[in-house]
mmCIF file of C-alpha atoms in Angstrom:
data_model
loop_
_atom_site.group_PDB
_atom_site.id
_atom_site.type_symbol
_atom_site.label_atom_id
_atom_site.label_comp_id
_atom_site.label_asym_id
_atom_site.label_seq_id
_atom_site.Cartn_x
_atom_site.Cartn_y
_atom_site.Cartn_z
ATOM 1 C CA MET A 1426 30.079 33.862 -15.632
ATOM 2 C CA THR A 1427 29.157 37.351 -16.736
ATOM 3 C CA GLY A 1428 30.019 40.151 -18.195
ATOM 4 C CA VAL A 1429 31.006 40.042 -22.133
ATOM 5 C CA GLN A 1430 33.125 36.857 -23.551
ATOM 6 C CA THR A 1431 35.532 37.522 -26.139
ATOM 7 C CA CYS A 1432 36.142 34.463 -28.288
ATOM 8 C CA ALA A 1433 39.692 33.633 -29.247
ATOM 9 C CA LEU A 1434 38.357 32.262 -32.887
ATOM 10 C CA PRO A 1435 37.849 34.502 -35.748
ATOM 11 C CA ILE A 1436 33.663 34.031 -37.243
ATOM 12 C CA SER A 1437 32.537 34.086 -39.935
ATOM 13 C CA TRP A 1438 29.143 33.680 -42.248
ATOM 14 C CA GLU A 1439 27.730 33.593 -45.424
ATOM 15 C CA PHE A 1440 24.329 34.828 -46.744
ATOM 16 C CA THR A 1441 22.361 35.992 -50.006
ATOM 17 C CA THR A 1442 19.792 38.565 -50.179
ATOM 18 C CA GLU A 1443 17.204 38.253 -52.341
ATOM 19 C CA ALA A 1444 17.851 40.078 -56.171
ATOM 20 C CA ALA A 1445 15.835 43.128 -56.848
ATOM 21 C CA ASP A 1446 11.962 43.054 -57.267
ATOM 22 C CA THR A 1447 12.298 44.105 -61.021
ATOM 23 C CA LYS A 1448 9.530 42.089 -62.575
ATOM 24 C CA SER A 1449 6.174 44.099 -63.639
ATOM 25 C CA PRO A 1450 3.077 43.202 -61.790
ATOM 26 C CA MET A 1451 -0.046 42.646 -63.437
ATOM 27 C CA ALA A 1452 -3.726 42.680 -62.584
ATOM 28 C CA THR A 1453 -4.657 37.971 -62.152
ATOM 29 C CA PHE A 1454 -8.557 39.019 -62.360
ATOM 30 C CA HIS A 1455 -11.162 41.203 -61.714
ATOM 31 C CA TYR A 1456 -15.064 41.456 -61.265
ATOM 32 C CA PRO A 1457 -17.810 42.166 -62.289
ATOM 33 C CA SER A 1458 -17.360 41.723 -66.013
ATOM 34 C CA ALA A 1459 -20.491 40.625 -67.090
ATOM 35 C CA VAL A 1460 -23.734 42.203 -68.134
ATOM 36 C CA ASP A 1461 -26.839 42.390 -65.858
ATOM 37 C CA VAL A 1462 -24.619 43.698 -62.294
ATOM 38 C CA PRO A 1463 -26.520 44.535 -59.684
ATOM 39 C CA ARG A 1464 -26.450 48.228 -58.788
ATOM 40 C CA SER A 1465 -25.175 47.530 -55.598
ATOM 41 C CA THR A 1466 -22.085 45.569 -56.482
ATOM 42 C CA ASP A 1467 -18.291 46.802 -55.509
ATOM 43 C CA ILE A 1468 -15.499 46.409 -57.617
ATOM 44 C CA PHE A 1469 -12.600 44.286 -57.508
ATOM 45 C CA VAL A 1470 -8.812 44.231 -59.127
ATOM 46 C CA ARG A 1471 -6.632 40.888 -58.217
ATOM 47 C CA PHE A 1472 -3.084 41.848 -58.552
ATOM 48 C CA SER A 1473 0.207 39.575 -59.045
ATOM 49 C CA GLU A 1474 2.041 40.705 -56.149
ATOM 50 C CA TRP A 1475 1.534 43.876 -52.942
ATOM 51 C CA MET A 1476 1.142 46.673 -54.613
ATOM 52 C CA ASP A 1477 1.414 50.630 -53.582
ATOM 53 C CA GLU A 1478 -2.073 51.885 -52.298
ATOM 54 C CA THR A 1479 -2.019 55.283 -52.828
ATOM 55 C CA ASN A 1480 -0.963 54.728 -56.802
ATOM 56 C CA VAL A 1481 -3.946 51.858 -56.765
ATOM 57 C CA GLU A 1482 -5.827 54.337 -55.925
ATOM 58 C CA ASN A 1483 -4.480 57.436 -58.729
ATOM 59 C CA SER A 1484 -4.227 54.572 -62.046
ATOM 60 C CA PHE A 1485 -7.971 54.087 -60.280
ATOM 61 C CA SER A 1486 -10.510 55.715 -63.140
ATOM 62 C CA ILE A 1487 -14.275 54.344 -63.881
ATOM 63 C CA THR A 1488 -16.756 55.876 -66.145
ATOM 64 C CA PRO A 1489 -18.812 57.326 -66.143
ATOM 65 C CA SER A 1490 -18.156 58.672 -63.087
ATOM 66 C CA VAL A 1491 -18.543 56.998 -59.435
ATOM 67 C CA THR A 1492 -17.578 58.190 -55.679
ATOM 68 C CA GLY A 1493 -16.316 55.904 -53.881
ATOM 69 C CA SER A 1494 -13.881 53.937 -51.346
ATOM 70 C CA PHE A 1495 -11.112 52.265 -51.300
ATOM 71 C CA SER A 1496 -10.211 48.957 -49.981
ATOM 72 C CA PHE A 1497 -7.088 46.568 -49.939
ATOM 73 C CA SER A 1498 -7.156 42.577 -48.932
ATOM 74 C CA THR A 1499 -4.190 41.871 -45.837
ATOM 75 C CA ASP A 1500 -3.946 38.542 -47.153
ATOM 76 C CA PRO A 1501 -1.338 37.727 -48.688
ATOM 77 C CA LEU A 1502 -2.788 34.909 -50.816
ATOM 78 C CA ASN A 1503 -5.184 37.255 -52.366
ATOM 79 C CA LYS A 1504 -4.074 40.792 -53.079
ATOM 80 C CA THR A 1505 -6.992 42.763 -54.121
ATOM 81 C CA MET A 1506 -8.533 46.080 -54.227
ATOM 82 C CA THR A 1507 -11.690 46.863 -53.952
ATOM 83 C CA PHE A 1508 -13.734 50.083 -54.863
ATOM 84 C CA ALA A 1509 -16.934 50.500 -52.958
ATOM 85 C CA PRO A 1510 -18.856 53.169 -54.766
ATOM 86 C CA ASP A 1511 -21.348 54.949 -52.503
ATOM 87 C CA SER A 1512 -24.359 54.495 -53.697
ATOM 88 C CA PRO A 1513 -25.980 52.283 -56.240
ATOM 89 C CA LEU A 1514 -24.876 52.184 -59.527
ATOM 90 C CA ASP A 1515 -27.722 53.887 -62.570
ATOM 91 C CA PHE A 1516 -29.753 51.134 -64.303
ATOM 92 C CA ASN A 1517 -28.391 50.073 -67.705
ATOM 93 C CA THR A 1518 -25.217 51.692 -68.206
ATOM 94 C CA THR A 1519 -21.874 50.233 -68.666
ATOM 95 C CA TYR A 1520 -19.154 51.381 -67.083
ATOM 96 C CA ASN A 1521 -15.185 51.534 -68.111
ATOM 97 C CA ILE A 1522 -12.430 50.370 -66.018
ATOM 98 C CA THR A 1523 -9.132 52.273 -66.295
ATOM 99 C CA LEU A 1524 -5.902 51.501 -64.273
ATOM 100 C CA ASN A 1525 -3.270 53.753 -65.761
ATOM 101 C CA SER A 1526 -0.504 52.160 -66.525
ATOM 102 C CA ASP A 1527 1.503 55.630 -65.711
ATOM 103 C CA ILE A 1528 0.722 55.890 -62.250
ATOM 104 C CA ILE A 1529 -0.365 52.482 -60.179
ATOM 105 C CA SER A 1530 3.058 50.087 -59.121
ATOM 106 C CA ASP A 1531 4.548 47.603 -56.926
ATOM 107 C CA LEU A 1532 5.686 48.172 -53.665
ATOM 108 C CA ALA A 1533 9.150 48.236 -55.718
ATOM 109 C CA GLY A 1534 8.173 50.970 -58.475
ATOM 110 C CA ASN A 1535 7.953 48.553 -61.044
ATOM 111 C CA LEU A 1536 4.613 49.794 -63.114
ATOM 112 C CA LEU A 1537 1.629 47.730 -63.832
ATOM 113 C CA ASP A 1538 1.815 45.369 -67.685
ATOM 114 C CA GLY A 1539 -1.793 45.337 -68.589
ATOM 115 C CA ASN A 1540 -1.457 43.837 -71.452
ATOM 116 C CA TYR A 1541 1.010 40.784 -69.863
ATOM 117 C CA ASN A 1542 3.315 41.010 -72.187
ATOM 118 C CA TRP A 1543 6.177 40.745 -69.479
ATOM 119 C CA VAL A 1544 7.655 44.202 -70.164
ATOM 120 C CA SER A 1545 5.976 47.748 -68.969
ATOM 121 C CA GLU A 1546 5.709 49.980 -71.762
ATOM 122 C CA GLY A 1547 3.257 52.458 -70.267
ATOM 123 C CA SER A 1548 -0.390 54.124 -71.139
ATOM 124 C CA PRO A 1549 -1.779 53.676 -73.591
ATOM 125 C CA ILE A 1550 -0.170 50.028 -74.069
ATOM 126 C CA ASP A 1551 -0.401 48.950 -70.897
ATOM 127 C CA ASP A 1552 -3.269 50.321 -69.118
ATOM 128 C CA TYR A 1553 -5.113 47.413 -67.213
ATOM 129 C CA THR A 1554 -9.100 48.307 -68.643
ATOM 130 C CA TRP A 1555 -12.549 46.197 -68.843
ATOM 131 C CA GLU A 1556 -16.154 47.271 -68.722
ATOM 132 C CA PHE A 1557 -20.241 45.551 -67.294
ATOM 133 C CA THR A 1558 -23.229 46.753 -67.988
ATOM 134 C CA THR A 1559 -26.117 47.415 -64.926
ATOM 135 C CA GLU A 1560 -28.838 45.966 -64.792
ATOM 136 C CA ALA A 1561 -31.718 47.029 -66.820
ATOM 137 C CA GLY A 1562 -34.442 47.974 -64.197
ATOM 138 C CA SER A 1563 -37.639 48.363 -64.800
ATOM 139 C CA THR A 1564 -39.696 50.298 -67.787
ATOM 140 C CA GLU A 1565 -43.098 49.632 -66.354
ATOM 141 C CA PRO A 1566 -44.529 52.960 -65.495
ATOM 142 C CA PRO A 1567 -45.048 52.603 -61.106
ATOM 143 C CA ILE A 1568 -48.687 51.277 -59.919
ATOM 144 C CA VAL A 1569 -49.719 52.638 -56.831
ATOM 145 C CA VAL A 1570 -50.526 49.455 -54.586
ATOM 146 C CA SER A 1571 -51.712 50.961 -51.468
ATOM 147 C CA SER A 1572 -51.673 54.415 -50.185
ATOM 148 C CA ASP A 1573 -52.491 55.513 -46.279
ATOM 149 C CA PRO A 1574 -54.466 57.474 -44.655
ATOM 150 C CA THR A 1575 -57.871 57.189 -46.575
ATOM 151 C CA GLY A 1576 -61.376 58.286 -46.171
ATOM 152 C CA ILE A 1577 -62.033 62.013 -44.233
ATOM 153 C CA ASP A 1578 -61.217 64.222 -41.876
ATOM 154 C CA VAL A 1579 -57.588 63.424 -42.012
ATOM 155 C CA PRO A 1580 -55.728 65.819 -39.223
ATOM 156 C CA VAL A 1581 -53.409 67.644 -40.899
ATOM 157 C CA SER A 1582 -50.626 66.257 -38.961
ATOM 158 C CA THR A 1583 -50.683 62.607 -40.738
ATOM 159 C CA ASN A 1584 -48.307 60.965 -42.273
ATOM 160 C CA ILE A 1585 -48.870 59.973 -46.356
ATOM 161 C CA GLU A 1586 -47.548 56.733 -46.570
ATOM 162 C CA VAL A 1587 -47.597 55.775 -50.525
ATOM 163 C CA LEU A 1588 -46.137 52.509 -51.278
ATOM 164 C CA PHE A 1589 -45.437 51.337 -54.988
ATOM 165 C CA ASN A 1590 -45.024 47.779 -57.210
ATOM 166 C CA HIS A 1591 -41.168 48.491 -57.549
ATOM 167 C CA SER A 1592 -38.176 50.256 -56.114
ATOM 168 C CA MET A 1593 -38.897 54.044 -56.850
#
């Protein structure tokens, strides 16, 4: 048999679509949130559901200001945003992170519930905020451990190298 076949009996079926997403997302984890945080650390926030990445980036602020780049996990069990600073953070500095709840939303457009009361109340009430402080660094003045070249009659084109007891 070839071609289009018709059925003499009417066929019907039922199905139910899922309800519209009206639940506000929440931040469920963040890092770092301590003192003596390494200057080279990345900043992470995990969410309860998939987020609108552009809105997450636009809602993110760090004080003092730091430039960096964003990435987002594709793991369904780890809905995480990562902010990677372009350069090491300053020594012994307290950084304040804010996700502005008037901007950040999930894929359905529901705004963040940053205070975990199951109600989206807007900024600043629902802003998700935390802080951390970077490592203190050395308070000792640098000491020259070695230098090169040494001696006399060193050619003018010779590179000069100086090694200190800690990073400069």
